């Protein structure tokens, strides 16, 4: 019996703090069991043989157990190779993150680190479960700890902190106390209980909506970040999740792949990495033995190779940047600021009117000017019982509380939440996911959009657009045909040539080369490709279009230089090809690739084309008064050409007035110069992440509402600083998404414009609802105030007011929120940061409808009994029913703030019609069946007809009032006075 797994049965020094894995302990126990069992069998067999006086049997073979000897304490650590068990993860992390060659040399180079991490360059880690667990325990896992997900209770508390909610809670407590004091437990809880139900409903709906949106983004984020990478384990290449990568893994990298963790280059060919997502530098970094450091989150742009993982998760450069981002969620959006200001103003008006009512009613009562139902004075000085005085004061305070309930729009927070949630859901179908509800409306206020170029305005796909053979341009610009025309049939090359030496791209020489030998003889071919002007300088001859070899004299060289400059002016990346053929009879391979006397083959112009529809989208933004600024890391010529192609720049108008600048210019301006020139800048080239952040800050100080698009980690500061951050769902990094408010799922600028349309639609729908809501509150406040001061009683009870303010208005908000974006919205200028939430047009409509309702209901309050010949309870029911039906008809008026035809597109909005029907049915139930709860009486058909007829008059009144013009001067003056 032989147990041969020395690598798995190692004993570790307990004094050095090394842990012995369970698998090793199990194998030691097995070894001791085998020894003991064998010893027992041997002793028994010997005893049997000796008892029989016979020879010793030799049927039992020996037991050999190979065990790795324990580490001798006398042996110095220098004689033993270090293992990752006593390695410091931070040392590896800092070495790669800082690209520290000194630290790398102290370890002995990449090969020594491979030994320290107990892996193999060819076979990788052994891949056993015990080994992977041990590596994760020492170095951590390849995941970034997300910001702790807020629990539902947190969203509940946030919703409860709303000013309106807090005022309503105070009113509920007072109303409960006074109601129970006056009417007892059985009937006294109605008003206070109704307010509590209203508060509960508003808070729950708001919290549930925000909670669901938070969870939805978390799921999308996890799904998008879980990519597959290839690693080598146990000598085999296998695909695994990026989250399963461990320190010591050998990762295979290829073009388009993402580097899953920090690490070191092992081997490869022409490997280049785009580190712009980490450093902001647009140039691709060549990775080789001289520059072996590789950062997580970056992407492979060329070549292939293998890397050794040295740091994962939060120990990587990406992880450190993730941990440094702390999103400030307390900053108010423009609409939130306006709504809070409006709520505060309404609250002050309500409290002031309530205090005035309280004072007037107390004065009236204590001066003996109030009478009871029998017509007697309620207060007669010392003759009045103290209990009666207390009941009367409680009734007066209850009336004042009712006034507060009238003034406060209880349904406003709920209605806004429903409007935003509905619009957010519809935006998902248009390739945009809002992380925050408020982000929907903020985009509607945007005055500036700062956008990236690569991947957003362009396709991020380099394509051949021009091919020059000699001094003539080739008609066919496909890459395959270009290679054939340049004499590079790749299939023929693979069959007839072998690669001898490869020189990777050098950032100083701006070219790369390859030396190949023809298999049939000793002919050597040297091929170069690279920056056109650099390759041209090495050439002494060229092929013309007909394939004839010609000398490259000064005149011809100047002509090629002009061609190269013209291609660069068209934002093309110009690449030249050259070669040299040499026959070596001795078959010796040259040490270096030849760089002189080359033959010029031709030129290829590459371009990242604009996305389809981008120019139309930019024109739509300009028509809507939203300015587009392109911020890119490309050079000025490329940036200008792309901006003209996309429509951001007008080639005839704004090319010579500081429309295009470089980031270093903008950075070096004084603060005063930046603020003075910021509006004239349309394109900023060669910009760093700091330049982008600086531009956003300047634009915000100018009063603009700024939207910023970004996809890289370096865009995170600008995305956070902007009023609305738009990250890319496909190319965007996790850091960019975490810092943004809206994720553009298809990385397309046209989707940004779609978000702008939806944002304006949301803002417009909220304005419609506000006009509707404030009409209700203004009419109810005036009616109750006049009635309370004149008669000491309020015609609309707390329950009735909550019914109108909460149920009716919430349904109205949902009905008005279902209008889809129209082209008319993009023809209006943006509202900006300082524009008033309630415009002069809204005031015109609001005052007209509120005034009509107040006049009608006051007539019913004071003359209703005589007009209809009914008692007090029926009269109060007529007032309540007419008031509610006026709001139903006013919903139609609120659909169009400016247009007279309020029925335009009505049949296309089935949900609006359904909600109107539901509202009427609920009102019928409230009046006819919930009489005790709502303090109503049944109405006959004639009374219902009268209520409907009076309410329907709001339609012609709305049409007439829209004939009154609202001038731009008046609107501008009003905006300036209120901002």
PDB file of N, CA and C in Angstrom, residues 491-530:
ATOM      1  N   UNK A 491      -3.340  34.647 -46.504  1.00  0.00           N
ATOM      2  CA  UNK A 491      -3.321  33.194 -46.640  1.00  0.00           C
ATOM      3  C   UNK A 491      -2.037  32.716 -47.319  1.00  0.00           C
ATOM      4  N   UNK A 492      -1.625  33.472 -48.320  1.00  0.00           N
ATOM      5  CA  UNK A 492      -0.388  33.115 -49.017  1.00  0.00           C
ATOM      6  C   UNK A 492       0.818  33.277 -48.096  1.00  0.00           C
ATOM      7  N   UNK A 493       0.778  34.316 -47.281  1.00  0.00           N
ATOM      8  CA  UNK A 493       1.884  34.552 -46.349  1.00  0.00           C
ATOM      9  C   UNK A 493       1.998  33.394 -45.362  1.00  0.00           C
ATOM     10  N   UNK A 494       0.871  32.937 -44.820  1.00  0.00           N
ATOM     11  CA  UNK A 494       0.898  31.851 -43.848  1.00  0.00           C
ATOM     12  C   UNK A 494       1.434  30.553 -44.459  1.00  0.00           C
ATOM     13  N   UNK A 495       1.111  30.312 -45.732  1.00  0.00           N
ATOM     14  CA  UNK A 495       1.510  29.066 -46.371  1.00  0.00           C
ATOM     15  C   UNK A 495       2.982  29.059 -46.777  1.00  0.00           C
ATOM     16  N   UNK A 496       3.498  30.199 -47.246  1.00  0.00           N
ATOM     17  CA  UNK A 496       4.821  30.233 -47.865  1.00  0.00           C
ATOM     18  C   UNK A 496       5.905  30.884 -47.021  1.00  0.00           C
ATOM     19  N   UNK A 497       5.522  31.485 -45.908  1.00  0.00           N
ATOM     20  CA  UNK A 497       6.515  32.192 -45.101  1.00  0.00           C
ATOM     21  C   UNK A 497       6.430  31.740 -43.646  1.00  0.00           C
ATOM     22  N   UNK A 498       7.559  31.861 -42.954  1.00  0.00           N
ATOM     23  CA  UNK A 498       7.582  31.633 -41.525  1.00  0.00           C
ATOM     24  C   UNK A 498       8.082  32.902 -40.824  1.00  0.00           C
ATOM     25  N   UNK A 499       7.499  33.187 -39.702  1.00  0.00           N
ATOM     26  CA  UNK A 499       7.863  34.395 -38.959  1.00  0.00           C
ATOM     27  C   UNK A 499       9.147  34.146 -38.177  1.00  0.00           C
ATOM     28  N   UNK A 500      10.110  35.028 -38.387  1.00  0.00           N
ATOM     29  CA  UNK A 500      11.412  34.892 -37.732  1.00  0.00           C
ATOM     30  C   UNK A 500      11.499  35.793 -36.497  1.00  0.00           C
ATOM     31  N   UNK A 501      11.118  37.040 -36.664  1.00  0.00           N
ATOM     32  CA  UNK A 501      11.227  37.991 -35.552  1.00  0.00           C
ATOM     33  C   UNK A 501      10.115  39.020 -35.657  1.00  0.00           C
ATOM     34  N   UNK A 502       9.597  39.426 -34.488  1.00  0.00           N
ATOM     35  CA  UNK A 502       8.536  40.434 -34.431  1.00  0.00           C
ATOM     36  C   UNK A 502       8.995  41.575 -33.544  1.00  0.00           C
ATOM     37  N   UNK A 503       8.838  42.771 -34.045  1.00  0.00           N
ATOM     38  CA  UNK A 503       9.133  43.952 -33.231  1.00  0.00           C
ATOM     39  C   UNK A 503       7.808  44.635 -32.915  1.00  0.00           C
ATOM     40  N   UNK A 504       7.464  44.649 -31.636  1.00  0.00           N
ATOM     41  CA  UNK A 504       6.181  45.205 -31.215  1.00  0.00           C
ATOM     42  C   UNK A 504       6.145  46.713 -31.439  1.00  0.00           C
ATOM     43  N   UNK A 505       4.960  47.250 -31.403  1.00  0.00           N
ATOM     44  CA  UNK A 505       4.774  48.683 -31.624  1.00  0.00           C
ATOM     45  C   UNK A 505       5.542  49.474 -30.568  1.00  0.00           C
ATOM     46  N   UNK A 506       6.285  50.454 -31.051  1.00  0.00           N
ATOM     47  CA  UNK A 506       7.064  51.314 -30.177  1.00  0.00           C
ATOM     48  C   UNK A 506       6.465  52.712 -30.216  1.00  0.00           C
ATOM     49  N   UNK A 507       6.137  53.251 -29.029  1.00  0.00           N
ATOM     50  CA  UNK A 507       5.469  54.551 -28.964  1.00  0.00           C
ATOM     51  C   UNK A 507       6.369  55.684 -29.437  1.00  0.00           C
ATOM     52  N   UNK A 508       7.705  55.463 -29.405  1.00  0.00           N
ATOM     53  CA  UNK A 508       8.613  56.497 -29.881  1.00  0.00           C
ATOM     54  C   UNK A 508       8.764  56.422 -31.403  1.00  0.00           C
ATOM     55  N   UNK A 509       8.945  55.206 -31.908  1.00  0.00           N
ATOM     56  CA  UNK A 509       9.084  55.038 -33.358  1.00  0.00           C
ATOM     57  C   UNK A 509       7.730  55.100 -34.070  1.00  0.00           C
ATOM     58  N   UNK A 510       6.647  54.858 -33.329  1.00  0.00           N
ATOM     59  CA  UNK A 510       5.283  54.892 -33.888  1.00  0.00           C
ATOM     60  C   UNK A 510       5.102  53.857 -35.000  1.00  0.00           C
ATOM     61  N   UNK A 511       5.733  52.697 -34.850  1.00  0.00           N
ATOM     62  CA  UNK A 511       5.580  51.660 -35.873  1.00  0.00           C
ATOM     63  C   UNK A 511       5.884  50.302 -35.265  1.00  0.00           C
ATOM     64  N   UNK A 512       5.487  49.252 -35.974  1.00  0.00           N
ATOM     65  CA  UNK A 512       5.797  47.875 -35.599  1.00  0.00           C
ATOM     66  C   UNK A 512       6.232  47.133 -36.850  1.00  0.00           C
ATOM     67  N   UNK A 513       7.004  46.047 -36.664  1.00  0.00           N
ATOM     68  CA  UNK A 513       7.522  45.339 -37.824  1.00  0.00           C
ATOM     69  C   UNK A 513       7.609  43.848 -37.606  1.00  0.00           C
ATOM     70  N   UNK A 514       7.828  43.131 -38.712  1.00  0.00           N
ATOM     71  CA  UNK A 514       7.955  41.681 -38.656  1.00  0.00           C
ATOM     72  C   UNK A 514       8.960  41.236 -39.725  1.00  0.00           C
ATOM     73  N   UNK A 515       9.784  40.271 -39.371  1.00  0.00           N
ATOM     74  CA  UNK A 515      10.751  39.687 -40.303  1.00  0.00           C
ATOM     75  C   UNK A 515      10.302  38.273 -40.632  1.00  0.00           C
ATOM     76  N   UNK A 516      10.136  37.988 -41.930  1.00  0.00           N
ATOM     77  CA  UNK A 516       9.667  36.676 -42.378  1.00  0.00           C
ATOM     78  C   UNK A 516      10.644  36.098 -43.397  1.00  0.00           C
ATOM     79  N   UNK A 517      10.711  34.771 -43.411  1.00  0.00           N
ATOM     80  CA  UNK A 517      11.586  34.067 -44.333  1.00  0.00           C
ATOM     81  C   UNK A 517      10.749  33.170 -45.231  1.00  0.00           C
ATOM     82  N   UNK A 518      11.039  33.235 -46.539  1.00  0.00           N
ATOM     83  CA  UNK A 518      10.332  32.374 -47.490  1.00  0.00           C
ATOM     84  C   UNK A 518      10.813  30.938 -47.298  1.00  0.00           C
ATOM     85  N   UNK A 519       9.883  30.012 -47.229  1.00  0.00           N
ATOM     86  CA  UNK A 519      10.214  28.623 -46.931  1.00  0.00           C
ATOM     87  C   UNK A 519      11.000  27.953 -48.052  1.00  0.00           C
ATOM     88  N   UNK A 520      10.815  28.412 -49.270  1.00  0.00           N
ATOM     89  CA  UNK A 520      11.438  27.747 -50.413  1.00  0.00           C
ATOM     90  C   UNK A 520      12.888  28.156 -50.624  1.00  0.00           C
ATOM     91  N   UNK A 521      13.294  29.328 -50.128  1.00  0.00           N
ATOM     92  CA  UNK A 521      14.681  29.767 -50.306  1.00  0.00           C
ATOM     93  C   UNK A 521      15.089  30.628 -49.111  1.00  0.00           C
ATOM     94  N   UNK A 522      16.146  31.394 -49.261  1.00  0.00           N
ATOM     95  CA  UNK A 522      16.659  32.213 -48.159  1.00  0.00           C
ATOM     96  C   UNK A 522      16.257  33.680 -48.275  1.00  0.00           C
ATOM     97  N   UNK A 523      15.150  33.950 -48.986  1.00  0.00           N
ATOM     98  CA  UNK A 523      14.705  35.330 -49.141  1.00  0.00           C
ATOM     99  C   UNK A 523      14.090  35.823 -47.837  1.00  0.00           C
ATOM    100  N   UNK A 524      14.572  36.966 -47.368  1.00  0.00           N
ATOM    101  CA  UNK A 524      14.071  37.589 -46.147  1.00  0.00           C
ATOM    102  C   UNK A 524      13.186  38.786 -46.501  1.00  0.00           C
ATOM    103  N   UNK A 525      12.045  38.881 -45.859  1.00  0.00           N
ATOM    104  CA  UNK A 525      11.130  39.999 -46.074  1.00  0.00           C
ATOM    105  C   UNK A 525      10.947  40.745 -44.753  1.00  0.00           C
ATOM    106  N   UNK A 526      11.207  42.041 -44.784  1.00  0.00           N
ATOM    107  CA  UNK A 526      10.963  42.897 -43.619  1.00  0.00           C
ATOM    108  C   UNK A 526       9.755  43.780 -43.916  1.00  0.00           C
ATOM    109  N   UNK A 527       8.755  43.730 -43.057  1.00  0.00           N
ATOM    110  CA  UNK A 527       7.539  44.538 -43.241  1.00  0.00           C
ATOM    111  C   UNK A 527       7.374  45.488 -42.061  1.00  0.00           C
ATOM    112  N   UNK A 528       7.024  46.725 -42.384  1.00  0.00           N
ATOM    113  CA  UNK A 528       6.752  47.739 -41.351  1.00  0.00           C
ATOM    114  C   UNK A 528       5.366  48.337 -41.566  1.00  0.00           C
ATOM    115  N   UNK A 529       4.708  48.668 -40.461  1.00  0.00           N
ATOM    116  CA  UNK A 529       3.473  49.461 -40.528  1.00  0.00           C
ATOM    117  C   UNK A 529       3.479  50.414 -39.347  1.00  0.00           C
ATOM    118  N   UNK A 530       2.842  51.579 -39.538  1.00  0.00           N
ATOM    119  CA  UNK A 530       2.802  52.545 -38.454  1.00  0.00           C
ATOM    120  C   UNK A 530       2.377  53.910 -38.926  1.00  0.00           C
TER     121      UNK A 530
END
